[in-house]
Tab-separated table of C-alpha atoms in Angstrom:
chain	number	residue	atom	x	y	z
A	1149	MET	CA	0.000	0.000	0.000
A	1150	SER	CA	1.429	3.359	-1.010
A	1151	ASP	CA	1.816	6.171	1.527
A	1152	ASP	CA	-0.651	8.319	-0.417
A	1153	LYS	CA	-3.332	5.629	-0.343
A	1154	ARG	CA	-2.698	4.896	3.314
A	1155	ASN	CA	-2.965	8.571	4.260
A	1156	ALA	CA	-6.177	8.968	2.268
A	1157	ILE	CA	-7.717	5.948	4.015
A	1158	LEU	CA	-6.724	7.217	7.453
A	1159	GLU	CA	-8.012	10.697	6.768
A	1160	ALA	CA	-11.393	9.357	5.668
A	1161	LEU	CA	-11.539	6.883	8.571
A	1162	TYR	CA	-10.888	9.522	11.222
A	1163	ALA	CA	-13.341	11.952	9.644
A	1164	ILE	CA	-16.124	9.352	9.819
A	1165	ARG	CA	-15.214	8.224	13.329
A	1166	ASP	CA	-15.153	11.835	14.574
A	1167	THR	CA	-18.810	12.323	13.674
A	1168	ALA	CA	-20.075	8.725	14.050
A	1169	PRO	CA	-17.629	6.824	16.295
A	1170	TYR	CA	-19.581	3.567	16.309
A	1171	THR	CA	-19.765	3.212	12.523
A	1172	PRO	CA	-18.789	-0.407	11.757
A	1173	ALA	CA	-15.487	-0.900	9.966
A	1174	ILE	CA	-17.182	-2.851	7.184
A	1175	SER	CA	-19.448	0.149	6.485
A	1176	ILE	CA	-16.482	2.534	6.371
A	1177	ALA	CA	-14.599	0.204	4.035
A	1178	GLY	CA	-17.645	0.029	1.787
A	1179	ARG	CA	-17.790	3.826	1.548
A	1180	LEU	CA	-14.114	3.906	0.579
A	1181	ASP	CA	-14.501	1.034	-1.920
A	1182	ILE	CA	-11.812	-1.047	-0.222
A	1183	SER	CA	-11.860	-4.268	1.758
A	1184	GLU	CA	-12.195	-4.270	5.513
A	1185	GLY	CA	-8.741	-5.843	5.719
A	1186	GLU	CA	-7.220	-2.953	3.737
A	1187	LEU	CA	-8.879	-0.474	6.065
A	1188	GLN	CA	-7.342	-2.075	9.156
A	1189	ALA	CA	-3.948	-2.614	7.497
A	1190	ALA	CA	-3.720	1.138	6.863
A	1191	ARG	CA	-3.673	1.581	10.658
A	1192	LEU	CA	-0.579	-0.592	11.213
A	1193	GLY	CA	1.891	1.115	13.517
A	1194	GLN	CA	-0.800	3.265	15.102
A	1195	ASP	CA	-3.511	1.177	16.744
A	1196	VAL	CA	-3.206	-2.084	14.796
A	1197	ILE	CA	-0.499	-4.765	14.960
A	1198	THR	CA	0.085	-7.968	13.032
A	1199	LEU	CA	0.180	-11.221	14.998
A	1200	PRO	CA	3.113	-13.210	13.561
A	1201	HIS	CA	1.747	-16.637	14.477
A	1202	SER	CA	0.234	-19.470	12.486
A	1203	PRO	CA	-3.565	-19.700	12.356
A	1204	GLN	CA	-3.373	-22.849	14.469
A	1205	ASP	CA	-1.335	-21.059	17.145
A	1206	ILE	CA	-3.764	-18.138	17.236
A	1207	ALA	CA	-6.759	-20.460	17.512
A	1208	ALA	CA	-5.056	-22.435	20.285
A	1209	ARG	CA	-4.713	-19.258	22.361
A	1210	LEU	CA	-8.284	-18.034	22.025
A	1211	HIS	CA	-9.392	-19.866	25.163
A	1212	ALA	CA	-7.034	-17.665	27.252
A	1213	LEU	CA	-8.719	-14.418	26.185
A	1214	GLY	CA	-11.484	-14.647	28.776
A	1215	GLN	CA	-14.927	-13.212	28.148
A	1216	VAL	CA	-15.354	-12.031	24.555
A	1217	LYS	CA	-17.978	-11.114	22.027
A	1218	ALA	CA	-17.315	-13.489	19.118
A	1219	LEU	CA	-18.558	-12.380	15.691
A	1220	THR	CA	-18.835	-14.151	12.348
A	1221	ARG	CA	-20.416	-12.596	9.256
A	1222	SER	CA	-21.742	-14.094	6.034
A	1223	THR	CA	-22.817	-11.831	3.174
A	1224	LEU	CA	-26.251	-11.145	4.681
A	1225	ALA	CA	-26.073	-12.329	8.297
A	1226	VAL	CA	-24.086	-11.438	11.413
A	1227	LEU	CA	-23.931	-13.696	14.483
A	1228	GLU	CA	-22.534	-12.287	17.740
A	1229	GLN	CA	-22.151	-14.317	20.934
A	1230	LYS	CA	-20.789	-13.602	24.396
A	1231	GLY	CA	-18.756	-16.239	26.194
A	1232	GLU	CA	-15.357	-17.880	26.519
A	1233	TYR	CA	-13.710	-19.916	23.804
A	1234	PRO	CA	-13.193	-23.616	24.567
A	1235	SER	CA	-9.839	-25.285	23.960
A	1236	LEU	CA	-8.887	-26.052	20.374
A	1237	SER	CA	-9.163	-29.551	18.942
A	1238	GLY	CA	-9.073	-30.956	15.424
A	1239	GLY	CA	-6.428	-31.498	12.761
A	1240	GLY	CA	-3.886	-29.291	11.031
A	1241	GLN	CA	-6.173	-27.852	8.348
A	1242	ALA	CA	-9.379	-27.524	10.359
A	1243	GLY	CA	-9.925	-26.570	13.977
A	1244	LEU	CA	-12.804	-27.282	16.322
A	1245	LEU	CA	-13.900	-25.082	19.202
A	1246	LEU	CA	-16.599	-27.331	20.594
A	1247	ASP	CA	-19.038	-25.953	23.138
A	1248	PRO	CA	-22.688	-26.589	22.156
A	1249	GLY	CA	-24.775	-23.908	23.789
A	1250	GLY	CA	-21.706	-21.668	24.122
A	1251	LEU	CA	-19.030	-20.530	21.666
A	1252	ASP	CA	-19.105	-23.345	19.135
A	1253	LEU	CA	-17.019	-22.874	15.977
A	1254	ARG	CA	-15.505	-24.755	13.034
A	1255	LEU	CA	-12.321	-23.164	11.665
A	1256	ILE	CA	-10.848	-23.584	8.162
A	1257	PHE	CA	-7.258	-22.391	8.476
A	1258	ALA	CA	-6.532	-22.212	4.734
A	1259	HIS	CA	-8.595	-18.992	4.674
A	1260	TRP	CA	-6.783	-17.367	7.625
A	1261	HIS	CA	-4.503	-14.925	5.810
A	1262	TRP	CA	-3.922	-12.094	8.320
A	1263	CYS	CA	-4.470	-12.024	12.091
A	1264	CYS	CA	-4.222	-8.727	13.924
A	1265	LEU	CA	-5.036	-6.926	17.155
A	1266	ILE	CA	-6.943	-3.634	16.975
A	1267	ARG	CA	-7.365	-0.847	19.521
A	1268	ASP	CA	-10.343	1.446	18.916
A	1269	SER	CA	-10.863	4.566	21.033
A	1270	LEU	CA	-14.592	5.029	21.578
A	1271	PRO	CA	-16.613	7.462	23.708
A	1272	ASP	CA	-17.245	4.743	26.300
A	1273	GLY	CA	-13.609	3.617	26.452
A	1274	GLU	CA	-11.040	1.551	24.601
A	1275	ARG	CA	-12.179	-1.469	22.604
A	1276	LEU	CA	-9.647	-4.220	21.955
A	1277	SER	CA	-10.257	-6.938	19.392
A	1278	LEU	CA	-8.545	-9.812	17.642
A	1279	GLN	CA	-9.559	-10.033	13.997
A	1280	VAL	CA	-8.846	-12.506	11.209
A	1281	PHE	CA	-9.049	-11.739	7.467
A	1282	ASP	CA	-8.841	-13.885	4.349
A	1283	GLN	CA	-6.610	-13.241	1.328
A	1284	HIS	CA	-9.195	-10.859	-0.152
A	1285	GLY	CA	-9.433	-8.730	2.993
A	1286	ARG	CA	-12.784	-10.162	4.029
A	1287	ALA	CA	-13.293	-10.662	7.774
A	1288	VAL	CA	-13.192	-14.339	8.771
A	1289	HIS	CA	-13.831	-13.945	12.506
A	1290	LYS	CA	-13.593	-11.293	15.233
A	1291	ALA	CA	-13.221	-11.462	19.012
A	1292	PHE	CA	-13.915	-8.335	21.074
A	1293	ARG	CA	-12.589	-8.230	24.629
A	1294	LEU	CA	-15.210	-7.848	27.341
A	1295	GLU	CA	-14.525	-6.695	30.861
A	1296	GLY	CA	-12.800	-9.323	32.980
A	1297	ASP	CA	-9.489	-10.553	34.276
A	1298	SER	CA	-7.957	-11.552	30.933
A	1299	THR	CA	-6.010	-8.333	30.367
A	1300	SER	CA	-2.651	-10.097	30.709
A	1301	ALA	CA	-3.408	-12.531	27.860
A	1302	TRP	CA	-4.329	-9.646	25.536
A	1303	GLN	CA	-1.270	-7.653	26.592
A	1304	ALA	CA	0.979	-10.644	25.950
A	1305	LEU	CA	-0.360	-10.964	22.415
A	1306	TRP	CA	0.110	-7.244	21.815
A	1307	GLN	CA	3.750	-7.439	22.897
A	1308	GLU	CA	4.330	-10.241	20.360
A	1309	GLY	CA	2.935	-8.242	17.442
A	1310	ASN	CA	4.789	-6.440	14.661
A	1311	HIS	CA	4.059	-3.990	11.851
A	1312	HIS	CA	4.452	-6.354	8.889
A	1313	PRO	CA	1.700	-5.502	6.363
A	1314	PRO	CA	-0.516	-8.147	4.777
A	1315	CYS	CA	-0.755	-8.603	1.025
A	1316	PHE	CA	-4.351	-8.835	-0.142
A	1317	THR	CA	-5.367	-9.982	-3.624
A	1318	GLY	CA	-8.596	-8.015	-3.941
A	1319	GLU	CA	-12.198	-9.183	-3.971
A	1320	GLN	CA	-12.848	-12.419	-5.813
A	1321	LEU	CA	-15.628	-11.973	-8.363
A	1322	PRO	CA	-18.394	-14.610	-8.361
A	1323	GLN	CA	-18.096	-17.134	-11.152
A	1324	SER	CA	-20.726	-16.672	-13.848
A	1325	THR	CA	-21.105	-20.348	-14.682
A	1326	SER	CA	-24.596	-21.516	-15.589
A	1327	SER	CA	-26.442	-23.866	-13.281
A	1328	PRO	CA	-27.036	-27.456	-14.457
A	1329	THR	CA	-30.552	-28.208	-15.622
A	1330	SER	CA	-30.570	-31.942	-14.888
A	1331	PRO	CA	-29.024	-33.952	-12.047
A	1332	PRO	CA	-25.790	-35.855	-12.761
A	1333	GLN	CA	-26.010	-39.615	-12.812
A	1334	GLY	CA	-26.008	-41.120	-9.335
A	1335	LEU	CA	-26.733	-37.922	-7.408
A	1336	ALA	CA	-30.114	-39.016	-6.057
A	1337	GLU	CA	-28.800	-42.466	-5.131
A	1338	GLU	CA	-25.788	-41.060	-3.299
A	1339	TRP	CA	-27.931	-38.524	-1.481
A	1340	ALA	CA	-30.325	-41.262	-0.379
A	1341	GLY	CA	-27.363	-43.312	0.852
A	1342	LEU	CA	-25.952	-40.669	3.220
A	1343	THR	CA	-25.406	-41.915	6.772
A	1344	ASP	CA	-23.901	-38.693	8.180
A	1345	VAL	CA	-24.625	-35.070	7.210
A	1346	HIS	CA	-20.884	-34.363	6.928
A	1347	GLN	CA	-20.728	-36.774	3.954
A	1348	PHE	CA	-22.663	-34.155	1.996
A	1349	PHE	CA	-19.500	-32.115	1.339
A	1350	GLY	CA	-17.938	-35.098	-0.434
A	1351	LEU	CA	-21.092	-35.610	-2.477
A	1352	LEU	CA	-20.930	-32.013	-3.711
A	1353	ARG	CA	-17.238	-32.338	-4.611
A	1354	ARG	CA	-17.704	-35.578	-6.526
A	1355	HIS	CA	-20.520	-34.144	-8.615
A	1356	LYS	CA	-18.925	-30.672	-8.918
A	1357	LEU	CA	-22.031	-28.962	-7.589
A	1358	SER	CA	-22.648	-25.951	-5.404
A	1359	ARG	CA	-24.961	-26.420	-2.456
A	1360	ARG	CA	-27.606	-24.196	-4.082
A	1361	ASP	CA	-27.497	-26.097	-7.384
A	1362	ALA	CA	-27.733	-29.452	-5.603
A	1363	ASN	CA	-30.828	-28.229	-3.785
A	1364	ALA	CA	-32.438	-27.122	-7.055
A	1365	LEU	CA	-31.655	-30.425	-8.783
A	1366	MET	CA	-33.156	-32.469	-5.953
A	1367	GLU	CA	-36.316	-30.383	-5.516
A	1368	GLY	CA	-39.267	-32.631	-4.823
A	1369	HIS	CA	-36.994	-35.448	-3.658
A	1370	PHE	CA	-34.895	-34.176	-0.756
A	1371	THR	CA	-35.468	-30.416	-0.992
A	1372	ARG	CA	-38.338	-27.937	-1.136
A	1373	ALA	CA	-38.137	-24.328	-2.311
A	1374	LEU	CA	-39.665	-21.918	0.211
A	1375	THR	CA	-41.083	-18.423	-0.043
A	1376	LYS	CA	-39.175	-15.257	0.789
A	1377	HIS	CA	-40.805	-14.816	4.205
A	1378	SER	CA	-40.217	-18.374	5.397
A	1379	ILE	CA	-37.315	-17.491	7.695
A	1380	GLU	CA	-39.270	-14.864	9.601
A	1381	HIS	CA	-42.254	-17.196	9.950
A	1382	LEU	CA	-40.040	-20.041	11.142
A	1383	LEU	CA	-38.277	-17.912	13.750
A	1384	GLU	CA	-41.567	-16.499	15.021
A	1385	ARG	CA	-43.076	-19.952	15.462
A	1386	ALA	CA	-39.915	-21.420	16.978
A	1387	ALA	CA	-39.851	-18.602	19.528
A	1388	ALA	CA	-43.539	-19.068	20.346
A	1389	THR	CA	-43.126	-22.820	20.912
A	1390	ALA	CA	-39.725	-22.603	22.693
A	1391	GLN	CA	-37.987	-24.826	20.167
A	1392	SER	CA	-34.219	-25.022	20.579
A	1393	LEU	CA	-32.485	-24.203	17.304
A	1394	MET	CA	-28.972	-24.334	15.900
A	1395	LEU	CA	-28.130	-21.183	13.904
A	1396	PHE	CA	-25.147	-21.523	11.528
A	1397	VAL	CA	-23.470	-18.411	10.095
A	1398	ALA	CA	-20.311	-18.898	8.034
A	1399	SER	CA	-17.558	-16.721	6.623
A	1400	PRO	CA	-14.997	-18.267	4.244
A	1401	GLY	CA	-12.871	-19.554	7.144
A	1402	CYS	CA	-15.210	-19.915	10.112
A	1403	VAL	CA	-18.585	-21.432	10.921
A	1404	GLN	CA	-20.142	-20.090	14.124
A	1405	ILE	CA	-23.048	-21.970	15.700
A	1406	ARG	CA	-25.476	-20.698	18.304
A	1407	THR	CA	-27.617	-23.368	19.994
A	1408	GLY	CA	-30.617	-22.688	22.174
A	1409	CYS	CA	-34.105	-21.228	22.329
A	1410	ILE	CA	-34.570	-17.911	20.582
A	1411	PRO	CA	-36.412	-14.678	21.429
A	1412	VAL	CA	-39.191	-13.274	19.284
A	1413	PRO	CA	-37.587	-11.774	16.148
A	1414	GLU	CA	-37.639	-7.986	15.797
A	1415	ARG	CA	-37.392	-5.942	12.631
A	1416	LYS	CA	-35.206	-2.831	12.810
A	1417	ARG	CA	-33.861	-0.701	9.960
A	1418	GLY	CA	-35.043	-3.305	7.467
A	1419	TRP	CA	-33.118	-6.171	9.091
A	1420	LEU	CA	-34.561	-9.153	10.960
A	1421	ASN	CA	-32.961	-9.499	14.404
A	1422	LEU	CA	-32.784	-11.893	17.341
A	1423	PHE	CA	-31.732	-10.218	20.584
A	1424	ALA	CA	-30.951	-12.888	23.177
A	1425	GLU	CA	-28.949	-12.349	26.369
A	1426	ASP	CA	-25.988	-14.336	25.084
A	1427	ALA	CA	-26.290	-13.767	21.341
A	1428	THR	CA	-27.556	-11.505	18.572
A	1429	LEU	CA	-28.412	-12.430	15.004
A	1430	HIS	CA	-28.811	-9.730	12.338
A	1431	LEU	CA	-30.246	-10.898	9.013
A	1432	ASP	CA	-30.711	-8.846	5.832
A	1433	ASP	CA	-33.546	-11.098	4.721
A	1434	ALA	CA	-34.807	-8.631	2.096
A	1435	ASN	CA	-31.805	-9.575	-0.070
A	1436	ILE	CA	-32.078	-13.343	0.322
A	1437	ALA	CA	-32.580	-14.826	-3.132
A	1438	GLN	CA	-33.485	-18.443	-2.318
A	1439	THR	CA	-34.631	-20.367	0.744
A	1440	TRP	CA	-34.824	-24.159	0.956
A	1441	ALA	CA	-35.955	-26.892	3.294
A	1442	VAL	CA	-33.337	-29.628	2.912
A	1443	PHE	CA	-33.428	-33.227	4.149
A	1444	LYS	CA	-30.256	-35.282	4.536
A	1445	PRO	CA	-30.457	-38.936	5.585
A	1446	ASN	CA	-28.348	-40.142	8.492
A	1447	ARG	CA	-28.168	-43.069	10.912
A	1448	ASP	CA	-30.702	-41.423	13.226
A	1449	GLY	CA	-33.499	-40.963	10.713
A	1450	GLY	CA	-32.282	-37.858	8.932
A	1451	ALA	CA	-31.692	-34.153	9.589
A	1452	THR	CA	-33.721	-31.333	8.064
A	1453	SER	CA	-32.502	-27.764	7.726
A	1454	LEU	CA	-33.569	-24.416	6.409
A	1455	GLU	CA	-30.940	-22.913	4.079
A	1456	ALA	CA	-30.868	-19.339	2.763
A	1457	PHE	CA	-28.730	-18.098	-0.154
A	1458	ASP	CA	-27.809	-14.710	-1.559
A	1459	ALA	CA	-28.052	-13.721	-5.235
A	1460	ASN	CA	-24.587	-15.175	-5.952
A	1461	GLY	CA	-25.503	-18.567	-4.515
A	1462	GLU	CA	-23.512	-18.106	-1.309
A	1463	LEU	CA	-24.954	-19.714	1.810
A	1464	VAL	CA	-26.155	-16.977	4.178
A	1465	LEU	CA	-27.729	-18.913	7.036
A	1466	GLN	CA	-28.534	-22.485	8.044
A	1467	ILE	CA	-30.995	-23.462	10.754
A	1468	PHE	CA	-31.336	-26.918	12.322
A	1469	SER	CA	-33.237	-28.180	15.304
A	1470	GLU	CA	-31.018	-28.935	18.305
A	1471	ARG	CA	-30.302	-32.652	18.321
A	1472	ARG	CA	-27.919	-34.928	20.178
A	1473	GLU	CA	-25.924	-37.577	18.349
A	1474	GLY	CA	-27.858	-40.860	18.343
A	1475	SER	CA	-31.244	-39.195	18.870
A	1476	PRO	CA	-33.881	-38.656	16.180
A	1477	GLU	CA	-34.769	-35.210	14.948
A	1478	SER	CA	-37.591	-33.375	16.707
A	1479	THR	CA	-41.031	-34.091	15.275
A	1480	ALA	CA	-42.093	-30.572	16.252
A	1481	TRP	CA	-39.264	-29.157	14.098
A	1482	ARG	CA	-40.329	-31.158	11.061
A	1483	ASN	CA	-43.942	-30.143	11.591
A	1484	LEU	CA	-42.847	-26.504	11.792
A	1485	LEU	CA	-40.963	-26.764	8.478
A	1486	ASP	CA	-44.001	-28.414	6.895
A	1487	THR	CA	-46.078	-25.312	7.678
A	1488	LEU	CA	-43.823	-23.076	5.593
A	1489	SER	CA	-45.150	-22.054	2.218
A	1490	HIS	CA	-43.751	-23.668	-0.908
A	1491	ARG	CA	-42.319	-21.464	-3.646
A	1492	GLU	CA	-43.464	-22.600	-7.076
A	1493	SER	CA	-40.198	-21.992	-8.915
A	1494	ALA	CA	-36.585	-22.014	-7.704
A	1495	ALA	CA	-35.339	-20.407	-10.897
């Protein structure tokens, strides 16, 4: 990044923050037509430092940060949760932070390009966060420090930082490939033969299909296209009947899962919101292009989810019923999905 570009970014950033200090970084980056990663990288040496550790090392130290607000964003949804990270498990390429009902995340380290610490001076005090970005400057995951006794762990990380800048490659444009009009040979048989929902990723790879295209090809067999307002109706009814749900929001390198009963959804500034004590979900449902009810067989009788996609076919939000391994899916959940209106065409 040239000095001229860096100075222009900083000047614009400080001008916005002077008048509207709580403006989200992603909104400021959007105004400047740069990535969020570029915005934060321009602050290196001032109130941002690079963490010179591997993604696995960073993830292994999250549990020492104490109480945090953990945030993961898809294109149209933001999930925030308060809690403490559990200890890291998993292999070298993927990490697991397993705590159903708490901070529960799946990490894909290949997308962890730049990890940094950020100090923001706000009217109500200093805000310290650890943030991860992919190679295009898109935020993968963020952890905001909450009040507690974990100051030493944050200070230790800060002391280990440096001012080495990241190298971003710019936003990756969506591929304009056409969707298949007929299912590949064997797709329906393989889908019917699933014994674990995680086998679905392999099925998509073998048939070279996106999740959205697979849903469209299997409509009437394992999937059902739903109307635009299905998510709001589902959340309203789940709240009214105290059904415990699993909400999945994914960035390129992180899947964050919130498990538990939900409050009544509220609409503010055009977004659909869930405001629970431990978590908040913000959903730009007006821009959701497709919504599906999807059934995947497994050893316990199958799992059914609601899946929402944006206009580029990227998964925005997944919702499952809470279920323990070895137990069948809730009949009440399936009945709830059955009440949602069918959309005549998924085109």
